[in-house]
mmCIF file of C-alpha atoms in Angstrom:
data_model
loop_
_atom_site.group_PDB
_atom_site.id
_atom_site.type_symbol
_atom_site.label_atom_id
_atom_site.label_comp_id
_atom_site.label_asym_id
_atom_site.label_seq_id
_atom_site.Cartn_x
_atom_site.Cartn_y
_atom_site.Cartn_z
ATOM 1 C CA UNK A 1 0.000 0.000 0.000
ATOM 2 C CA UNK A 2 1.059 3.217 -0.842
ATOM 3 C CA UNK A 3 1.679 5.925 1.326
ATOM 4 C CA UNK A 4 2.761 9.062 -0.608
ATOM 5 C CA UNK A 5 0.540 11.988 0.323
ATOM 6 C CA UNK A 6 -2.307 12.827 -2.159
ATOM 7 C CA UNK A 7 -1.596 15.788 -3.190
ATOM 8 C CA UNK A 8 -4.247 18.126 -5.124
ATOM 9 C CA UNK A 9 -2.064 20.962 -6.667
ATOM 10 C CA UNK A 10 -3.791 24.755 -6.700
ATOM 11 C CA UNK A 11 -1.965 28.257 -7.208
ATOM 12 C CA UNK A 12 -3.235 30.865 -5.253
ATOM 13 C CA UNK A 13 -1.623 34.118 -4.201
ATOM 14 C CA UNK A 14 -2.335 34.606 -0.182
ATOM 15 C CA UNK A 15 -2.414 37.927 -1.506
ATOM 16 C CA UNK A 16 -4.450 38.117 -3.792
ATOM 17 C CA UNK A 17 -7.734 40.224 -2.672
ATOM 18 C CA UNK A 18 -5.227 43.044 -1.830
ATOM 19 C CA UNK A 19 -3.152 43.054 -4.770
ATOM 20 C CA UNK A 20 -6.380 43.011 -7.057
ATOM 21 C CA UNK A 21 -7.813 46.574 -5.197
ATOM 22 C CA UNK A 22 -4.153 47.887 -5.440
ATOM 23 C CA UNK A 23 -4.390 47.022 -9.256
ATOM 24 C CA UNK A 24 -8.115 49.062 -9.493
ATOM 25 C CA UNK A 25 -6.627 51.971 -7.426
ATOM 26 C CA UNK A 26 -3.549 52.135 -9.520
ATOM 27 C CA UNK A 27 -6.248 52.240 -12.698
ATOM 28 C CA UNK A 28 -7.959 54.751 -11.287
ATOM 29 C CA UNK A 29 -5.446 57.335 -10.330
ATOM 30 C CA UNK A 30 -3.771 56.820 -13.709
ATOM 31 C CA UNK A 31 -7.366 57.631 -15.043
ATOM 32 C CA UNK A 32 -8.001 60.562 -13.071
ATOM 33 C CA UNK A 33 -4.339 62.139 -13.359
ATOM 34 C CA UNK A 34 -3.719 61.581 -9.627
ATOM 35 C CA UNK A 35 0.040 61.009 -8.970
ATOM 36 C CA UNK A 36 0.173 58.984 -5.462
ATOM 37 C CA UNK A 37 2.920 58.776 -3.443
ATOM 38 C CA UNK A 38 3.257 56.825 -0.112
ATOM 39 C CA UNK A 39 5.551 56.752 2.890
ATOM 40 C CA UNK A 40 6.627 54.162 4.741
ATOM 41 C CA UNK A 41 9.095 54.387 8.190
ATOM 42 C CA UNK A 42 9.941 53.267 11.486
ATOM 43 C CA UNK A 43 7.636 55.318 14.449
ATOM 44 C CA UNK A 44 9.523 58.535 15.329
ATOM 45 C CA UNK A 45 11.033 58.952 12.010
ATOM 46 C CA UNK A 46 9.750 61.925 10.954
ATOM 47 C CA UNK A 47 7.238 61.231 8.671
ATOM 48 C CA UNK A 48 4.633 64.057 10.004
ATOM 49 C CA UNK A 49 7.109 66.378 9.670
ATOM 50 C CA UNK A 50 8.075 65.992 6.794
ATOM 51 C CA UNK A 51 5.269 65.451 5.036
ATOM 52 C CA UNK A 52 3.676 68.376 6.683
ATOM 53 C CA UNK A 53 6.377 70.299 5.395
ATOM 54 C CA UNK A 54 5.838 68.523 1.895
ATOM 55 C CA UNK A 55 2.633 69.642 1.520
ATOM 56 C CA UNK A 56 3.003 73.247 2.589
ATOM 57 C CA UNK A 57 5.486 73.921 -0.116
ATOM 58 C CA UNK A 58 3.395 71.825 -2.638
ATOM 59 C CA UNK A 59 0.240 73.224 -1.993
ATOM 60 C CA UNK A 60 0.326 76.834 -3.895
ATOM 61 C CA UNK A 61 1.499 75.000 -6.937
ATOM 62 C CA UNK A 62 -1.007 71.561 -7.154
ATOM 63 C CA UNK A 63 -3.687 70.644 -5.850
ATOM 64 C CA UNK A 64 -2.598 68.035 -3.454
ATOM 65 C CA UNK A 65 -4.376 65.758 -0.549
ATOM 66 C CA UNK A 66 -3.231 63.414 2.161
ATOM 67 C CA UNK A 67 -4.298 60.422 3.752
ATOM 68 C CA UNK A 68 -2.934 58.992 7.204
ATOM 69 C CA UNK A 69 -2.763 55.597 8.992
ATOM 70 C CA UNK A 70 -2.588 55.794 12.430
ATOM 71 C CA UNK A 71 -2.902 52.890 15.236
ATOM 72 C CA UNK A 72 -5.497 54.883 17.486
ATOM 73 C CA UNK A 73 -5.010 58.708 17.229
ATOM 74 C CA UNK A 74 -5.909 61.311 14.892
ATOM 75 C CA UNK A 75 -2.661 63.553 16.020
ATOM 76 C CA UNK A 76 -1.297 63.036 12.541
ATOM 77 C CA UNK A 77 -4.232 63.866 10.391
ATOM 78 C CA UNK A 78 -4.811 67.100 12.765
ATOM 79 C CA UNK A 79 -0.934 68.124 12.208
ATOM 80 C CA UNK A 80 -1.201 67.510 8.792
ATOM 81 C CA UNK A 81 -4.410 69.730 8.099
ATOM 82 C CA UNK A 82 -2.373 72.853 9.560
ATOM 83 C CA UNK A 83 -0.809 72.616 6.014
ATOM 84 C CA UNK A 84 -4.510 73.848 4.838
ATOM 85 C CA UNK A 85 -4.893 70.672 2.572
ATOM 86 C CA UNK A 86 -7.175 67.828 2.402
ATOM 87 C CA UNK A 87 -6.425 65.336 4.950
ATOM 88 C CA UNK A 88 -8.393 62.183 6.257
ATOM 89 C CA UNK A 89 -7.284 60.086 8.542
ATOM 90 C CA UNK A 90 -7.484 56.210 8.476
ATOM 91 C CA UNK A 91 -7.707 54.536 12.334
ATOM 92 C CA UNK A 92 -6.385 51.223 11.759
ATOM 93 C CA UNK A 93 -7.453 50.014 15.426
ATOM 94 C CA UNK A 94 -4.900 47.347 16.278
ATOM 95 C CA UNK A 95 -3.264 46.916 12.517
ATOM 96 C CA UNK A 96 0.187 47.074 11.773
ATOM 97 C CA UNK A 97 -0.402 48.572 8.317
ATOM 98 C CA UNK A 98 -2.524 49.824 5.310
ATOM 99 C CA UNK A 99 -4.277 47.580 3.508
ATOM 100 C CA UNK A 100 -5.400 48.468 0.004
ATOM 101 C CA UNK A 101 -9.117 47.958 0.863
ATOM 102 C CA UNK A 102 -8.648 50.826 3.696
ATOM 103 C CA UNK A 103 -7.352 53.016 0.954
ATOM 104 C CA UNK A 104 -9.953 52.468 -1.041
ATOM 105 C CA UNK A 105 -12.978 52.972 1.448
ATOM 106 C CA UNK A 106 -11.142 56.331 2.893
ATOM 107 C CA UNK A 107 -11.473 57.486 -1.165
ATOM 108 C CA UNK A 108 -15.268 56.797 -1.484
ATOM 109 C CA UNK A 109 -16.376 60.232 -1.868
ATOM 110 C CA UNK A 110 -13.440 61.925 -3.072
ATOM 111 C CA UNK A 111 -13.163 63.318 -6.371
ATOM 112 C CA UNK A 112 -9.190 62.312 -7.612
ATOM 113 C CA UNK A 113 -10.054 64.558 -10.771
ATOM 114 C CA UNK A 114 -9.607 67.559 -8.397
ATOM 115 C CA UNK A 115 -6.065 66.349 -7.276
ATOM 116 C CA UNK A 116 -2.789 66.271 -8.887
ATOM 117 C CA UNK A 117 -0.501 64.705 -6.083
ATOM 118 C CA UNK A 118 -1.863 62.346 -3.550
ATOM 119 C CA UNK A 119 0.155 61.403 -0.623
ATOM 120 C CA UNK A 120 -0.416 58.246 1.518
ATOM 121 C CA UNK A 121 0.905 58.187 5.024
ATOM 122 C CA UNK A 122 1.468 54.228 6.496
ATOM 123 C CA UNK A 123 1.303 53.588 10.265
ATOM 124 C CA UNK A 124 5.027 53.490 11.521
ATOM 125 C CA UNK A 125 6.423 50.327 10.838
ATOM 126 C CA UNK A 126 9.091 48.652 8.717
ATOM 127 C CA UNK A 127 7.708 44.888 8.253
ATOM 128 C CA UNK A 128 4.498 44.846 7.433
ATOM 129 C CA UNK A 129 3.882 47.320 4.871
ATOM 130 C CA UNK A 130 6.545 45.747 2.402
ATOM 131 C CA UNK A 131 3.588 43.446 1.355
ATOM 132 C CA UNK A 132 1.138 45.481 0.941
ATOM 133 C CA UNK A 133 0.516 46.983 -2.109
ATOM 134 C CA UNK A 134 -2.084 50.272 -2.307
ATOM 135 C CA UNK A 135 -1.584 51.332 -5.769
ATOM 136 C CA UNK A 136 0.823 54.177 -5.541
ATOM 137 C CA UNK A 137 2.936 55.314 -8.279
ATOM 138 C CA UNK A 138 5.985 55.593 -5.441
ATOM 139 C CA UNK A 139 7.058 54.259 -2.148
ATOM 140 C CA UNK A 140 9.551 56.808 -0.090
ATOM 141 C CA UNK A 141 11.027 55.076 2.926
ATOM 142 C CA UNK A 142 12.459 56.993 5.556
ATOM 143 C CA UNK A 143 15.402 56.942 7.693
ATOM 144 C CA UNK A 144 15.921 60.007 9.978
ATOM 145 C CA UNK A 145 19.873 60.077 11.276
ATOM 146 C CA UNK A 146 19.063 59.650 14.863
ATOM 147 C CA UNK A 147 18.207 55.647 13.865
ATOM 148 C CA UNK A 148 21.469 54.697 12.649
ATOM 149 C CA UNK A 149 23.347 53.921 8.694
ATOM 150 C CA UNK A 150 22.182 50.351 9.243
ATOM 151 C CA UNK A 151 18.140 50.653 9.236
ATOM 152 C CA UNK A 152 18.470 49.339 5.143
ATOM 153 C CA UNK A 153 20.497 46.228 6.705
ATOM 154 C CA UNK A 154 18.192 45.217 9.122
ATOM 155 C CA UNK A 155 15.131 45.794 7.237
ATOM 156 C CA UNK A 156 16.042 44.848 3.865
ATOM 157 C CA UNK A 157 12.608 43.933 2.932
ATOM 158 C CA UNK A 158 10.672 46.817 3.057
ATOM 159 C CA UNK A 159 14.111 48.825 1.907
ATOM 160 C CA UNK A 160 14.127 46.845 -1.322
ATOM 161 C CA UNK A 161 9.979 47.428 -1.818
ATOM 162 C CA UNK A 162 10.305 51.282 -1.967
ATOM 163 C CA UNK A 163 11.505 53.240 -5.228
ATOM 164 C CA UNK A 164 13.349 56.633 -3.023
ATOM 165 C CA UNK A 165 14.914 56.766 0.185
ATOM 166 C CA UNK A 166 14.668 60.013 2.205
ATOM 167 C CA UNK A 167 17.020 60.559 4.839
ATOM 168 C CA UNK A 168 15.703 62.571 7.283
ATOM 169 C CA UNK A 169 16.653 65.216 10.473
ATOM 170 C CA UNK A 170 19.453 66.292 8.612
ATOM 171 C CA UNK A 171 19.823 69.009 10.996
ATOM 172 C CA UNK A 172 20.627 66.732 13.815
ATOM 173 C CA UNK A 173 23.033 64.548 11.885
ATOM 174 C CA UNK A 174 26.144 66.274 13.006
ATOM 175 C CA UNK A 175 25.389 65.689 16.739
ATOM 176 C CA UNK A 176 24.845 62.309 16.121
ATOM 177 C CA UNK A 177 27.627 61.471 14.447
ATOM 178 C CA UNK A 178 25.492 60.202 11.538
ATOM 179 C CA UNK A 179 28.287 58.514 8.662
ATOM 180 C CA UNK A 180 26.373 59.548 5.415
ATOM 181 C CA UNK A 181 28.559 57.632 3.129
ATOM 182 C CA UNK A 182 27.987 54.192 5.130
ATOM 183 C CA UNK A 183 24.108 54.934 5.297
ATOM 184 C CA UNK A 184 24.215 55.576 1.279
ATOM 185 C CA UNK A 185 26.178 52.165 1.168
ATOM 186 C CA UNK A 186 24.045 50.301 2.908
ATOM 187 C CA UNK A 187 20.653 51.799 0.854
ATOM 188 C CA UNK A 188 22.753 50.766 -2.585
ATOM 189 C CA UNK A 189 23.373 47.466 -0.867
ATOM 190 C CA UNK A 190 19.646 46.636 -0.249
ATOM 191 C CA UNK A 191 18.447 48.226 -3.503
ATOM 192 C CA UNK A 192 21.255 48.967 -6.178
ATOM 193 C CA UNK A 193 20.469 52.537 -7.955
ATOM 194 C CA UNK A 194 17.849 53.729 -5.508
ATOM 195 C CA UNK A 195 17.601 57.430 -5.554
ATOM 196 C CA UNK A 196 18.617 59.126 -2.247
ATOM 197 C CA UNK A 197 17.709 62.893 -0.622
ATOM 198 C CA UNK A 198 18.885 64.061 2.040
ATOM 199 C CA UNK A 199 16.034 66.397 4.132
ATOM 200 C CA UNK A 200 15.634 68.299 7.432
ATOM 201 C CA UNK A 201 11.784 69.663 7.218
ATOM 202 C CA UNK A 202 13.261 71.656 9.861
ATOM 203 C CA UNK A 203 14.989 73.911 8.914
ATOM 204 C CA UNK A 204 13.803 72.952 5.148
ATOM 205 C CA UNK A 205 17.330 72.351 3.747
ATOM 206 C CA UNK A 206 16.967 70.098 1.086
ATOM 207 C CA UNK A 207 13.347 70.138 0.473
ATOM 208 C CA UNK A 208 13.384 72.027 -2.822
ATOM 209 C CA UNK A 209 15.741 69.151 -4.535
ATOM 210 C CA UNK A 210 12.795 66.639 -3.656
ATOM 211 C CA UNK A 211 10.117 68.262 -4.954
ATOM 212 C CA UNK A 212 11.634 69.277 -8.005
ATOM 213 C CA UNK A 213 12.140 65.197 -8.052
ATOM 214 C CA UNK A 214 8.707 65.180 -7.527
ATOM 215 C CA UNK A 215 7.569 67.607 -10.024
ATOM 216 C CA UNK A 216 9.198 65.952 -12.669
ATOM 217 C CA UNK A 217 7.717 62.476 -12.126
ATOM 218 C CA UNK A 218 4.223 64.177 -11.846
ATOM 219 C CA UNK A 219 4.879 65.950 -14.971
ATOM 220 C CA UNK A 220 5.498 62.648 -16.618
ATOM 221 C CA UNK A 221 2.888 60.539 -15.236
ATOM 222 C CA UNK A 222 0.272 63.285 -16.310
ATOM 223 C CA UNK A 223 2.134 63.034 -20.412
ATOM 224 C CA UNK A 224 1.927 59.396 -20.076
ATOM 225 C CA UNK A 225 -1.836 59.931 -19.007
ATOM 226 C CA UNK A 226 -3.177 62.531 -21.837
ATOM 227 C CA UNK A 227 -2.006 60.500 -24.146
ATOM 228 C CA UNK B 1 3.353 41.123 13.110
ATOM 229 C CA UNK B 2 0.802 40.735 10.369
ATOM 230 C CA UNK B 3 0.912 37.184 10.119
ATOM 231 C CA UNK B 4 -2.108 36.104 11.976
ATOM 232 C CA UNK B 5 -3.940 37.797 9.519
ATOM 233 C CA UNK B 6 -2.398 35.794 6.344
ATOM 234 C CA UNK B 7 -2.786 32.907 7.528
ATOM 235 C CA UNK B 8 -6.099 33.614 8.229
ATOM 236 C CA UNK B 9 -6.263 34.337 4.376
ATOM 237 C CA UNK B 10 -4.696 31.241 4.488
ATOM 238 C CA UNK B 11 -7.073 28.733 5.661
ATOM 239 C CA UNK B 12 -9.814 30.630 4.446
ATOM 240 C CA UNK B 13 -7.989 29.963 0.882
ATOM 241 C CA UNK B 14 -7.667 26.035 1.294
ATOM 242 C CA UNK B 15 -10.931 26.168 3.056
ATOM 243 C CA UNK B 16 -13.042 27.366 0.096
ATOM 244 C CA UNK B 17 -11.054 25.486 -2.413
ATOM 245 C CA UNK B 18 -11.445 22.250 0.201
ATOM 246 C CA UNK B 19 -15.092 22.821 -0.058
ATOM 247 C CA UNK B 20 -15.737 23.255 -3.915
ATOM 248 C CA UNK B 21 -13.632 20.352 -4.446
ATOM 249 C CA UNK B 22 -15.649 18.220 -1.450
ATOM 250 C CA UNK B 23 -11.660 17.308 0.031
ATOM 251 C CA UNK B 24 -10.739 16.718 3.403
ATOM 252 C CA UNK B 25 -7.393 19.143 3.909
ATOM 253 C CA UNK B 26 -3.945 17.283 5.552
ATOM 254 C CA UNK B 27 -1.748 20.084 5.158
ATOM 255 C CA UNK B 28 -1.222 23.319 2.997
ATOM 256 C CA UNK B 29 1.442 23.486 0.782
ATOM 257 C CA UNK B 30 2.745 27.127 0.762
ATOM 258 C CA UNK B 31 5.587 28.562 -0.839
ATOM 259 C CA UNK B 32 6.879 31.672 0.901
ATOM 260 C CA UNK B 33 9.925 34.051 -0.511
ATOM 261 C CA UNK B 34 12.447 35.636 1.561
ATOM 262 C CA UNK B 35 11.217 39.094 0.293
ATOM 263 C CA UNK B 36 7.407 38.450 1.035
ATOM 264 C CA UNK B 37 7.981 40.376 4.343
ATOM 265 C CA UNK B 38 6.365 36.802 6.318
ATOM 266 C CA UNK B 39 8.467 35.320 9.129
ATOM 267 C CA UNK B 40 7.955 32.298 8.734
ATOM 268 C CA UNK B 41 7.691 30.584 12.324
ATOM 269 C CA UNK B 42 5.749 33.787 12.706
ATOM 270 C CA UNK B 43 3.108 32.355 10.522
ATOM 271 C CA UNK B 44 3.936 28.725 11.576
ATOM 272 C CA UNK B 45 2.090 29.704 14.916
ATOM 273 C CA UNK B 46 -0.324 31.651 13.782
ATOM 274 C CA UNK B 47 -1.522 28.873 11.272
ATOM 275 C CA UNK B 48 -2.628 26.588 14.237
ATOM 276 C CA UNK B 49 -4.285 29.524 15.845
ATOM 277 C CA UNK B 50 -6.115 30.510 12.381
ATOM 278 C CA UNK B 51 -7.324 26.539 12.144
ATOM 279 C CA UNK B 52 -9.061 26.519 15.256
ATOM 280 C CA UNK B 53 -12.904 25.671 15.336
ATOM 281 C CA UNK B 54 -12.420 25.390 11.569
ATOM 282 C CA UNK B 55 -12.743 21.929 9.494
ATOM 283 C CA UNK B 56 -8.825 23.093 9.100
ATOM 284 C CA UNK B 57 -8.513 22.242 12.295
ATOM 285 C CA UNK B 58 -5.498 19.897 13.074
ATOM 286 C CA UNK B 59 -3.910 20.634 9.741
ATOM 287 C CA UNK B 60 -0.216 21.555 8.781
ATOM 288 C CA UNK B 61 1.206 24.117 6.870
ATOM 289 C CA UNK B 62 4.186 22.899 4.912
ATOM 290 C CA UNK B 63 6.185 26.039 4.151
ATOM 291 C CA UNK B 64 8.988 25.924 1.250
ATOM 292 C CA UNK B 65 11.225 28.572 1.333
ATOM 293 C CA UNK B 66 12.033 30.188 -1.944
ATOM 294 C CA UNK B 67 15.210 32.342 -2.019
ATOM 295 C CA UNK B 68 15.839 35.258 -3.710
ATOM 296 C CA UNK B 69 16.900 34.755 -7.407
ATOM 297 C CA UNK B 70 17.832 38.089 -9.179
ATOM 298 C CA UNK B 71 18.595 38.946 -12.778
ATOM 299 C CA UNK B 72 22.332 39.916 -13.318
ATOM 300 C CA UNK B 73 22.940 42.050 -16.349
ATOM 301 C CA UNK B 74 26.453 41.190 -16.577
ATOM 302 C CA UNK B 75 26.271 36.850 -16.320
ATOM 303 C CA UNK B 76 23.112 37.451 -18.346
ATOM 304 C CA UNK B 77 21.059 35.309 -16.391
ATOM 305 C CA UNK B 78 19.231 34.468 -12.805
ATOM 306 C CA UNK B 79 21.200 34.034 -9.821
ATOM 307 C CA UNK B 80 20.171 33.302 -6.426
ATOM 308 C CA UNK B 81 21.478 36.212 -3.719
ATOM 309 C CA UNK B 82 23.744 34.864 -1.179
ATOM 310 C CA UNK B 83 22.452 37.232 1.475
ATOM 311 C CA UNK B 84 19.700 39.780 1.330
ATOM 312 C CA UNK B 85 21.936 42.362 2.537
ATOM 313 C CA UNK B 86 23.605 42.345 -0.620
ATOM 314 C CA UNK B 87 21.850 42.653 -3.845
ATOM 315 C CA UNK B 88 24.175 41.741 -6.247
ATOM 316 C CA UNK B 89 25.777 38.455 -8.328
ATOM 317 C CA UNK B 90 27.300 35.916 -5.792
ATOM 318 C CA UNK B 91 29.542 35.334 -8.971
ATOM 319 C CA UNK B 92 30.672 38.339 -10.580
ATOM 320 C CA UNK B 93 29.489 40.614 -8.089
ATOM 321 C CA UNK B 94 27.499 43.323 -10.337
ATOM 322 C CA UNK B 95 24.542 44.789 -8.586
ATOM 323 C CA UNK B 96 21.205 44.265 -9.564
ATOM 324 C CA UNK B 97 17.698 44.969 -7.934
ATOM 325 C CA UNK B 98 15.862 43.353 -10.798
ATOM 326 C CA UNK B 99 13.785 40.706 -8.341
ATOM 327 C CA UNK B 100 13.102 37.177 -10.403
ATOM 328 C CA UNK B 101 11.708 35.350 -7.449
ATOM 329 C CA UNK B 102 11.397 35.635 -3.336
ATOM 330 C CA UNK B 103 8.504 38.039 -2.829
ATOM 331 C CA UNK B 104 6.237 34.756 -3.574
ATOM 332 C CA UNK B 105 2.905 34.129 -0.484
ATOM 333 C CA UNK B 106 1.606 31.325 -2.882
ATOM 334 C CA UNK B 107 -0.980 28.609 -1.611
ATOM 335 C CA UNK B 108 0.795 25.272 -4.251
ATOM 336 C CA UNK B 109 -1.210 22.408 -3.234
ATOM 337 C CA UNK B 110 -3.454 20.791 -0.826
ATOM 338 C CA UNK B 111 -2.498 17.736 0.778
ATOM 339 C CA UNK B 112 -5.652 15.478 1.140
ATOM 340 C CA UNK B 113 -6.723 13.151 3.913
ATOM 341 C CA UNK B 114 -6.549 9.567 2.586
#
């Protein structure tokens, strides 16, 4: 008698519900002209900030929005709104991340014809979100200076998911010692050729180089769009 | 830790496919890359929680690791990275991020009860 196990064989991505709203967001931003951009970071990197900052400077030029994911608070979304754009927050309760689905319930009743940038703020955290996708054109991940050069090395996962890096607290790198050169090794090491700035939303030094990055890719999402 | 919730997706996965099929489930066969962002004795313990009070109940999941294979412009063909620290041709040593396989969460087969 035979004892091999029967197996039945099936292919199915555990994924799969996510990645398939991702896919229909990413459609629809392309459709409407909506350039999305979403950050990802450990808690206490200075996401906020810096996107706070991001969208003040942005805001007299595009029309621009912001959505948050926070465990429990709406601190975020309230800091946020001081930049005088649109800004909803999305309470993930006891989840470690964004799901696509949460993206696309939070968009219900927007109009994304009446926005040029859109920027999606994950809950702090450098595992989980690697594996979600929500249909955004670009994934920064963050590093301020006060965590150390080897954040890519320990978290090479969600490192090697994003398309830009942003170093950030530039301001404070000095006092920490922070080795530039090894952090900017260690990014290339986790993903070769991956575009680096270097902010402080502080005192705004560097700013203006990433939003001219920013700019740019807008301007050629919208060509690819009308035509 | 968002593995509870995949393997949730999991066994709600093998149990739907269990039930169109009218199987009895053994184990799930799961292949699960080094870049999916899963640990897997994360989800190894999660999985029994997931099963509970479900016909899945009892059931294994049989995890094969895939590595990461990349592309490398230079050899002209896949290669599988030595260390995910270091993206770049355990032979000739050019970097490459173009990701072949490793970022796979793929259900591959159910194992039935005889």
């Amino acid at each position: 008698m035979s004892h091999e196990p029967r197996l039945l064989e099936v292919r199915k991505n555990v994924l799969k519900q996510n990645d398939v709203i991702a896919r229909g967001l990413r459609d629809r931003f392309r459709l409407q002209g909506t350039y999305v951009i979403s950050l990802v970071s450990s808690p206490g990197s200075g996401k906020t900030t810096f996107l706070e900052k991001t969208l003040t400077l942005l805001r007299p030029h595009y029309r621009v929005a912001a959505l948050v994911g926070d465990l429990a608070t709406e601190n975020d979304a309230l800091r946020l709104a001081r930049s005088g754009v649109p800004v909803r927050q999305i309470t993930t309760g006891t989840l470690c991340h964004l799901e696509a689905a949460m993206v696309e319930h939070s968009l219900n009743d927007w109009n994304l014809g009446e926005l040029d940038l859109l920027f999606i703020e994950n809950v702090g955290n450098l595992v989980c979100p690697a594996s979600y996708d929500l249909g955004e054109d670009l994934r920064l991940v963050l590093l301020s200076v006060t965590e150390g050069e080897d954040k890519p090395l320990k978290y090479p996962t969600i490192f090697n998911s994003a398309d830009v890096a942003v170093i950030t607290k530039t301001d404070l790198a000095a006092a920490v010692e922070f080795d530039d050169l090894t952090a900017n090794a260690n990014i290339q090491a986790v993903r070769p050729g991956m575009c680096v700035f270097k902010v402080s939303a502080k005192t705004g030094e560097g700013m203006d180089a990433f939003l001219q990055f920013l700019a740019q890719k807008h301007a050629r999402s919208s060509q690819k769009t009308s035509v | 830790m968002h593995e509870l919730s995949i393997a949730m997706s999991i066994v709600d996965m093998a149990q739907e496919e269990a039930e169109r099929r009218n199987v009895r489930v053994e184990a799930v066969h799961l292949e699960l890359g080094a870049l999916s962002g899963v640990v897997k004795e994360a989800l190894l313990f999660s999985f029994e929680i997931a099963c509970d009070g479900t016909p899945l109940q009892g059931s294994r999941l049989v995890v094969k690791d895939v590595p990461i294979e990349v592309y490398c412009p230079v050899c002209n063909m896949p290669k599988i990275l030595a260390s995910m620290q270091w993206f770049c041709c355990p032979d000739c040593g050019a970097q490459t991020s173009e990701v072949i396989h490793g970022k796979e969460l793929v259900i591959t087969a159910l194992e039935l009860k005889q």
